[in-house]
Coordinates of C-alpha atoms and ligand atoms in Angstrom, one line a residue:
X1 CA 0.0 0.0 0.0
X2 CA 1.3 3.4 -0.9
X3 CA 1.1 6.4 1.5
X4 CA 2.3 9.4 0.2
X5 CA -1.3 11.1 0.0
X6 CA -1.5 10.5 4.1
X7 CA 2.3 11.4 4.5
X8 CA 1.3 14.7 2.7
X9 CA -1.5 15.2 4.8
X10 CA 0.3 14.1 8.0
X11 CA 2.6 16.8 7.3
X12 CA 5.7 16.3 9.6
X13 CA 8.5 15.9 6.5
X14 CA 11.1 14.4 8.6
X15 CA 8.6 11.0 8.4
X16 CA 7.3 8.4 6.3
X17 CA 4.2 6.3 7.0
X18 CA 4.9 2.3 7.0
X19 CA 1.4 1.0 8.3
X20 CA -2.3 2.2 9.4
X21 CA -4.1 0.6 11.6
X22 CA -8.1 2.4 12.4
X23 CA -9.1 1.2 15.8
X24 CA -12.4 2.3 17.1
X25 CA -11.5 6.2 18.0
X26 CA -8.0 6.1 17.2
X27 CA -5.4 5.7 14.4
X28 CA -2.2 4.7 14.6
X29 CA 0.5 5.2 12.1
X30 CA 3.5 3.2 11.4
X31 CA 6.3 5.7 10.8
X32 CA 10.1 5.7 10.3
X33 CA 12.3 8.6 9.1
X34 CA 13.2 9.4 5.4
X35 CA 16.6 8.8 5.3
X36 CA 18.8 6.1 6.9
X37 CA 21.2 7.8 9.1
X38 CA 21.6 10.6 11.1
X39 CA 24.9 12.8 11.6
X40 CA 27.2 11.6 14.7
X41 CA 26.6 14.0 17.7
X42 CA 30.5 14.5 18.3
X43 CA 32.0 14.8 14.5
X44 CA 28.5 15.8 12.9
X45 CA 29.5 13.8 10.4
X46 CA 27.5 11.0 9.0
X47 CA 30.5 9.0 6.9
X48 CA 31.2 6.5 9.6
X49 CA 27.9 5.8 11.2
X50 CA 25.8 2.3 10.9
X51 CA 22.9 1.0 12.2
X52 CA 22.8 -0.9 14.8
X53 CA 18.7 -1.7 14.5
X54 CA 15.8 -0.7 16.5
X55 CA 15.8 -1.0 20.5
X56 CA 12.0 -0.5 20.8
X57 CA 9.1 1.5 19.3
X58 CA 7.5 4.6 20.9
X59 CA 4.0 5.2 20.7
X60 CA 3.7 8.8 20.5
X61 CA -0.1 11.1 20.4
X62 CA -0.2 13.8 17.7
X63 CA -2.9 16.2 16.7
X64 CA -6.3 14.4 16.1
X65 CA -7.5 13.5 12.3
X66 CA -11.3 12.8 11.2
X67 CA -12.4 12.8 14.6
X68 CA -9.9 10.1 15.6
X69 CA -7.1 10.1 17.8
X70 CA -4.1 9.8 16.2
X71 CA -0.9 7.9 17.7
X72 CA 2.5 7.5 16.1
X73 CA 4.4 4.2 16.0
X74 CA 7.9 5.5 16.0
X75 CA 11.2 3.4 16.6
X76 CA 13.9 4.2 18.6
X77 CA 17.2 3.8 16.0
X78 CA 20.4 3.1 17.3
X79 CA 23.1 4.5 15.8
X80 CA 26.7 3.6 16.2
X81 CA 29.7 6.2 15.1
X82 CA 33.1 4.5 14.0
X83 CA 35.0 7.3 13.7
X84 CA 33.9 8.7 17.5
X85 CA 33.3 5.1 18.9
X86 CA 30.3 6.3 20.0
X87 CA 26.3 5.0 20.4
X88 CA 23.5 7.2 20.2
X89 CA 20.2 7.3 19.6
X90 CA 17.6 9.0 16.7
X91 CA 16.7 12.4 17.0
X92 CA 13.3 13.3 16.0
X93 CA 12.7 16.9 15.5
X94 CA 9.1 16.9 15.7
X95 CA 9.2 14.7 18.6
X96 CA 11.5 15.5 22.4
X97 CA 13.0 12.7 23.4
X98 CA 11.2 10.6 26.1
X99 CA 7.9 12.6 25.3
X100 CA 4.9 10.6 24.8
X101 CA 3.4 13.4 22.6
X102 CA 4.6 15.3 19.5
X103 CA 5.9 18.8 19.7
X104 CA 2.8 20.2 17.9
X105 CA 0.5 17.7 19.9
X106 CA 1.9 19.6 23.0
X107 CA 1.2 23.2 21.6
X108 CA -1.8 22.4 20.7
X109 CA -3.5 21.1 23.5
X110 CA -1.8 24.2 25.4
X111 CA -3.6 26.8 23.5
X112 CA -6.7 24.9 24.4
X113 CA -6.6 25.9 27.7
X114 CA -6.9 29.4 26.5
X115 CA -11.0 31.1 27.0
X116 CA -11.1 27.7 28.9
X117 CA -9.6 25.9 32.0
X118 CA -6.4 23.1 32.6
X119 CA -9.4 20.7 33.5
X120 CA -12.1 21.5 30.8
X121 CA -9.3 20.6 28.1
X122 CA -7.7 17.9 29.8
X123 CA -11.2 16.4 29.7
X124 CA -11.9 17.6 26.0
X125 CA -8.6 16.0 24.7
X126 CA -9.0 13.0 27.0
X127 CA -5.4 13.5 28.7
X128 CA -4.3 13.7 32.8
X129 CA -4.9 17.2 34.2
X130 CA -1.3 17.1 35.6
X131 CA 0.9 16.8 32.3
X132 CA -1.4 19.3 30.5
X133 CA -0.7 21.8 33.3
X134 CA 2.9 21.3 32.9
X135 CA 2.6 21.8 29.4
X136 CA 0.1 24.8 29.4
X137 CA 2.9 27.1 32.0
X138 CA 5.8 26.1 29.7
X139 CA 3.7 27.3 26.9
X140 CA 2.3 30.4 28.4
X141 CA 5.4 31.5 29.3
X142 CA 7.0 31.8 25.8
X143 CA 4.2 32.3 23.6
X144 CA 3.3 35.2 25.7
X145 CA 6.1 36.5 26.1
X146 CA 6.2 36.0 21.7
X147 CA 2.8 37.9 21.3
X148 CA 3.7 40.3 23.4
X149 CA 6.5 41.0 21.3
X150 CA 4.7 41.1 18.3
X151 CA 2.1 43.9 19.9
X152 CA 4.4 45.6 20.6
X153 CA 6.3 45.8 17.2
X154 CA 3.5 46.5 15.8
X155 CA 2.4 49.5 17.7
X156 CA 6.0 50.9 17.6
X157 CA 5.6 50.4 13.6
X158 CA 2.3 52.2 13.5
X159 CA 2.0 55.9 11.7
X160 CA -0.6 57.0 14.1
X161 CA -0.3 54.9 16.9
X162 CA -3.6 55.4 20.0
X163 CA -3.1 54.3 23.0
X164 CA -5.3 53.1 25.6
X165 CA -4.9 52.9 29.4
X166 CA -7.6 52.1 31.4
X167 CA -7.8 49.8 35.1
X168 CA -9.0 46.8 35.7
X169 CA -10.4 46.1 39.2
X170 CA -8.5 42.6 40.8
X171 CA -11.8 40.8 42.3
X172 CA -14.4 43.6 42.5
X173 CA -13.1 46.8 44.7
X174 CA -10.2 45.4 46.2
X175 CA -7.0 45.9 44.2
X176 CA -6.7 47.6 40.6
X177 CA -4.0 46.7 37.9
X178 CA -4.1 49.2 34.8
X179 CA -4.1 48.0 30.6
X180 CA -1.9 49.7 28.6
X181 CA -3.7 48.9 25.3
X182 CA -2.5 49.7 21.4
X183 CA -6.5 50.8 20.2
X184 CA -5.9 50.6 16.7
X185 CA -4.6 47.6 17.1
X186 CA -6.8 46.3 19.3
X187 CA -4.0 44.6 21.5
X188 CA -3.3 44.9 24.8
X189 CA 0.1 45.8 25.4
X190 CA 1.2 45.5 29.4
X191 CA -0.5 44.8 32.7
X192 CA 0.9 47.5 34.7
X193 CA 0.5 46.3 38.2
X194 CA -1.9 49.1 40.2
X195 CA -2.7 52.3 39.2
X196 CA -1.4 55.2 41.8
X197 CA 1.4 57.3 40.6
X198 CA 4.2 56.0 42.0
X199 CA 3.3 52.7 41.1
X200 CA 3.0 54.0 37.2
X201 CA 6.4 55.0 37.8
X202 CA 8.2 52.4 39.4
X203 CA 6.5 50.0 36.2
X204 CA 8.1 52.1 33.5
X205 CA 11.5 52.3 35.4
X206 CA 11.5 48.5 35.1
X207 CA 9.7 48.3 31.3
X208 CA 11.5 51.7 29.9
X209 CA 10.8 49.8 26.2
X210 CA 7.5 51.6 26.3
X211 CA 9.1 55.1 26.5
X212 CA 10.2 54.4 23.5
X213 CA 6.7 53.9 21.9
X214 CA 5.2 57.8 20.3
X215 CA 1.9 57.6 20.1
X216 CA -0.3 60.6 17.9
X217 CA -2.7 59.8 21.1
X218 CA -3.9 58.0 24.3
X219 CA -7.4 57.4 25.7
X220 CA -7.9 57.6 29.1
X221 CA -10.1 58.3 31.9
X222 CA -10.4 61.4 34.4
X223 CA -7.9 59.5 36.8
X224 CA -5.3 62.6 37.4
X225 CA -2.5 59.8 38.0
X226 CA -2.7 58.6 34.4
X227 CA -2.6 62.2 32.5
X228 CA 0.4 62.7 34.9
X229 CA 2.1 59.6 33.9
X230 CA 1.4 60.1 30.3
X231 CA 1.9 63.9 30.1
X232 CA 5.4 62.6 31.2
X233 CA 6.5 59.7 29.4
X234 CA 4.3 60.9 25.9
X235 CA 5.0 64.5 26.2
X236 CA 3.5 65.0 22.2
X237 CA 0.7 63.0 22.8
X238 CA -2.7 64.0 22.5
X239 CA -4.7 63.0 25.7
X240 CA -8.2 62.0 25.2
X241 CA -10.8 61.8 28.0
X242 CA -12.5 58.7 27.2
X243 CA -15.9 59.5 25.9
X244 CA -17.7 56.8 27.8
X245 CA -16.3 57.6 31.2
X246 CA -17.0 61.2 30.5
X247 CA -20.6 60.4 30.0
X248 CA -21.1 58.8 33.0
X249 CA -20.5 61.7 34.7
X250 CA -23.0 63.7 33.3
X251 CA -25.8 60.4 33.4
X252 CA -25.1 60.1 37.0
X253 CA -26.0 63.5 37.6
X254 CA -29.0 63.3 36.1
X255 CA -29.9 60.2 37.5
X256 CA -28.9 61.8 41.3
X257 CA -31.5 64.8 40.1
X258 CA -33.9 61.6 39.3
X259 CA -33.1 60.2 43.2
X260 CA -34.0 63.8 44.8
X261 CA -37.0 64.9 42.3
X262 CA -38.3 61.3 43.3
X263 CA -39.1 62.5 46.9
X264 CA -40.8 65.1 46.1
X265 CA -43.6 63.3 44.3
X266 CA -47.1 61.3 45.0
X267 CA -45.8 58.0 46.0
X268 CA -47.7 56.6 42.8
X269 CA -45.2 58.5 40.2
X270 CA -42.4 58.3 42.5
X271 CA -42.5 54.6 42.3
X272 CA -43.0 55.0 38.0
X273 CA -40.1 57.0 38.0
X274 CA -37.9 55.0 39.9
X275 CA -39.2 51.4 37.8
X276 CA -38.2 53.4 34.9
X277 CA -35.0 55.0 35.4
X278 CA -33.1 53.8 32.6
X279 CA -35.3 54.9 30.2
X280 CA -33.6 58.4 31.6
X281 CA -30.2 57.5 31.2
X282 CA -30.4 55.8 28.0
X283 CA -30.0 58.1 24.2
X284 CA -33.5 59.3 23.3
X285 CA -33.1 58.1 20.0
X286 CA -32.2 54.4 20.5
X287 CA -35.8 54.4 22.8
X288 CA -38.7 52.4 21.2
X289 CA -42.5 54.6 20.3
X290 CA -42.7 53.2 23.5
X291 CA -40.3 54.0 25.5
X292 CA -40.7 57.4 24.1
X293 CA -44.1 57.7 25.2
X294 CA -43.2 56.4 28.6
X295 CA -40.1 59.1 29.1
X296 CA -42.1 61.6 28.1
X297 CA -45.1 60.8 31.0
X298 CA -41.8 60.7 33.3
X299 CA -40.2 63.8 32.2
X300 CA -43.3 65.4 33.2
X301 CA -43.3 64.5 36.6
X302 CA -40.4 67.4 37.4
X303 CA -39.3 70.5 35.2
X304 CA -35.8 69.9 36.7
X305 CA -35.7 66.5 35.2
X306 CA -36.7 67.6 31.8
X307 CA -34.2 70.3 31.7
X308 CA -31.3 68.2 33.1
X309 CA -32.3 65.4 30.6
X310 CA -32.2 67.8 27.5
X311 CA -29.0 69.2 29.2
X312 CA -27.8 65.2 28.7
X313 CA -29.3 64.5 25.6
X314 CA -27.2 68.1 24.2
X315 CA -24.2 66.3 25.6
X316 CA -24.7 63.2 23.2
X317 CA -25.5 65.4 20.3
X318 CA -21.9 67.6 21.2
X319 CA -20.1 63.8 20.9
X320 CA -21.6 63.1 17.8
X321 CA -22.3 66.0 15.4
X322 CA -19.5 68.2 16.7
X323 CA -17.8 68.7 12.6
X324 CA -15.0 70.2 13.9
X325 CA -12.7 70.5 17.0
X326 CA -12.7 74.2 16.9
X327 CA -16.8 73.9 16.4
X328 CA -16.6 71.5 19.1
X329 CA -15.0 73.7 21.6
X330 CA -17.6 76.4 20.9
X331 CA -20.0 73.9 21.7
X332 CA -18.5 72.3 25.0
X333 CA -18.8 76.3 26.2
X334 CA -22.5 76.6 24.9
X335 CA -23.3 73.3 27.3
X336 CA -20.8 74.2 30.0
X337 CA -23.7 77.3 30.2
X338 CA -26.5 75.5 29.8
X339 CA -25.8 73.2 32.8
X340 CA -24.8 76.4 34.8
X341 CA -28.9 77.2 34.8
X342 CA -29.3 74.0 36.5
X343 CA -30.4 74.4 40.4
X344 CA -28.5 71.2 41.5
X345 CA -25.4 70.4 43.0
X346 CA -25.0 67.0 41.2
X347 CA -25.1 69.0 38.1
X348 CA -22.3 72.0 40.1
X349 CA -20.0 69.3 40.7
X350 CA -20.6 67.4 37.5
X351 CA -19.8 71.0 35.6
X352 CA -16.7 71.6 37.9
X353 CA -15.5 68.2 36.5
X354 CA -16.0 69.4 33.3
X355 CA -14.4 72.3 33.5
X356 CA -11.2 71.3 34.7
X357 CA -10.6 68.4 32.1
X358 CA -12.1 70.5 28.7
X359 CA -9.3 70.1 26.8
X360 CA -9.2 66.4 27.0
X361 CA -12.5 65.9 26.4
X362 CA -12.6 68.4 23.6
X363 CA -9.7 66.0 22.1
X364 CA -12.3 63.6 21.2
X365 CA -12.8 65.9 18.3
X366 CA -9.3 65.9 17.1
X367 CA -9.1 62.1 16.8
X368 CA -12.1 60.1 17.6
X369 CA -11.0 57.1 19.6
X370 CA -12.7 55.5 22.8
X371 CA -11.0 53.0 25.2
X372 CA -15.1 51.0 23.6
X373 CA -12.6 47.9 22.3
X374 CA -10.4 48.4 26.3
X375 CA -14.2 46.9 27.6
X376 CA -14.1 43.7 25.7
X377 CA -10.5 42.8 26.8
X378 CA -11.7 44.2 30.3
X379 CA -14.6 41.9 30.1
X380 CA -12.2 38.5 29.3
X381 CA -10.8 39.2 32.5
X382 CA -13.7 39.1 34.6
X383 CA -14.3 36.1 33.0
X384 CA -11.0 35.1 33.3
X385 CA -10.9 35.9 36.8
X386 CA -14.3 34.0 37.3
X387 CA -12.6 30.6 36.4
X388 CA -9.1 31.1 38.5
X389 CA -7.5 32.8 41.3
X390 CA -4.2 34.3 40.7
X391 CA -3.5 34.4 44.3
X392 CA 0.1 32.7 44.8
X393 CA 1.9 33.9 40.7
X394 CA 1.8 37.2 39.8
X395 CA 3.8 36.6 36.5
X396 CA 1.7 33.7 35.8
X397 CA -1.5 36.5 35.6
X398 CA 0.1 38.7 33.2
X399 CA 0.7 36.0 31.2
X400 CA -2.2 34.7 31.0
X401 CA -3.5 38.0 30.6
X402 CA -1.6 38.4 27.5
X403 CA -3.1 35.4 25.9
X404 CA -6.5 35.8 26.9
X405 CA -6.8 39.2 25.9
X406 CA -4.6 38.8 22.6
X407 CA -6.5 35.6 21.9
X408 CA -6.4 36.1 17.5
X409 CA -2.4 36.5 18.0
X410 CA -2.0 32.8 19.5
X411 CA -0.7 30.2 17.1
X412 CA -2.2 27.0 17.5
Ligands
ZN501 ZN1 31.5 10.7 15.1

């Protein structure tokens, strides 16, 4: 029987098929190498080396094929160098010595355990929890150390290279770690451990590779300790408030006018007001006929609310239809007015914010990123988090952090 079609397919070069055998869920190949011998470790030379037959055969698991398991039937040659007077052994190159698995076997079953756990692919590829584990640390180490890498490259190799840094809360309102993100990229670069401004520091003194990044931009929050840290290490970049963490400021104003209007009302439209508070929050023109109906019946339960609700709406409109930065800015002063005729202090103290970071939030309009994609990655790791705790290796986080949140980068 001929087998080159399968020893195409197999694809590991160094090989050549000499039997199949289909069992119920399993295949196992026959295989020996292509060519007879195999240079002498000590004179890398091959002239003077025989033969000396096979000790034993090694049954070895590779990647799975139409459905099957697949196992390889490969013989341990001994060799025997005249020259060097010396035995050794055959060296496979897509199999370590002593493994029980191929190289690529191994990789593969590693990046399984990425979006999943040790245990759910152990189970999945039918293997002991224990060596996968082994496998999967080895693995994460230096492939995330290789994507890494590669984010990085690429970012340094953008024209216009955005930023993002944004926190990340370790188990909800204990500790935070911050994301140093490439946004057009949509990578995540670093997980700078905390976020204060000393400990921004002491991470770049140790990482000073990412001083030597220029990006056009970053996207952050309000957090004075990051415009600090980037006004310093990015002195040319253009710092953008991030437009989502803007809004919330001026929607949990509104909703705190919501809270204190509430009180004031006939327990009956108090309670309607407070079932329906979202309704306030959300864009007026993403609400159903509905919902419209229903906002408006709420809106006119307090003149306050309806004022601070077109003050929000106005808000949205300034992110969106702004044409130009310089038209924007006009138009951040128009609303910074507006809200001064509201009687509230939620509404003072929201303005005050405003206020002291319009620049940055006026940046929007000069190059319109949001840290939007920074949620996603933020989201794999709660989830992340969810399935382990990183409690005794720190390292081991990042790296896993890395993977997660770089997922499309790992090679399988
Ligand atoms: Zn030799």
């Amino acid at each position: 029987m001929y087998f080159h079609s399968i020893n195409d397919l197999l694809d590991l070069p160094e090989l050549r098929i000499t039997s199949v055998q289909k069992e119920m869920d399993t295949i196992e190949f026959g295989v020996e190498p292509c060519t007879s011998l195999q240079s002498c470790p000590t004179c890398r030379s091959k002239e003077r080396v025989i033969r000396r037959g096979v000790a034993y055969r090694r049954k070895v698991r590779d990647l799975a094929a139409f459905g099957s398991k697949v196992f390889l039937h490969l013989p341990a040659i001994r060799l025997y160098c005249h020259s060097c007077k010396v035995s050794f052994v055959w060296d496979y190159e897509d199999v370590e010595p002593k493994k029980q698995v191929t190289k690529r076997f191994e990789k593969q079953a590693s990046s399984y355990v990425v979006g999943a756990t040790v245990k759910h692919a152990a189970a999945l590829l039918q293997m002991p929890v224990t060596s996968l584990t082994r496998w999967f640390y080895r693995w994460m180490n230096t492939e995330s150390q290789r994507i890494q890498k590669e984010c990085r490259e690429e970012a340094a190799a953008r024209p216009t290279l955005v930023l993002g840094l944004d926190d990340f809360a370790i188990r909800k309102g204990h500790t935070y770690n911050t994301g140093l993100h490439d946004l057009r990229g949509e990578t995540f670069l670093d997980v700078i451990p905390g976020r204060t401004k000393e400990e921004l520091h002491d991470y770049i003194e140790k990482n000073p590779e990412w001083r030597t990044l220029q990006p056009t931009a970053v996207v952050l929050d309000l957090a004075r300790s990051y415009h600090r840290f980037v006004k310093e290490i990015y002195p040319s970049a253009i710092r953008i408030a991030d437009r989502y963490h803007v809004n919330r400021y001026v929607t949990e104003a509104l909703q705190h006018i919501r809270k204190t209007e509430q009180k004031k009302l006939t327990p009956h439209a108090g309670r309607h007001l407070k079932r329906n508070h979202h309704l306030i929050g959300k864009r007026q023109d993403r609400l159903t006929e509905r919902e419209q109906q229903e906002l408006s019946v709420l809106l006119s339960y307090s003149p306050l609310l309806q004022q601070a609700h077109a003050w929000k709406e106005s808000f949205m409109d300034w992110y969106d239809k702004s044409s130009s930065y310089n038209l924007a800015k006009k138009g951040f002063q128009r609303w910074l007015q507006d809200g001064a005729s509201i009687d509230h202090p939620a509404v003072k103290s929201c303005l005050k914010t405003m206020q002291t970071w319009q620049e940055e939030i006026c940046n929007y309009h000069k190059l319109r990123y949001t840290n939007a994609a920074v949620e996603g990655k933020n989201n794999k790791i709660k989830a992340l988090q969810r399935r382990h705790y990183f409690t005794r290796n720190p390292e081991g986080y990042k790296q896993r952090i890395l993977l997660e949140c770089n997922e499309e980068k790992v090679q399988y």
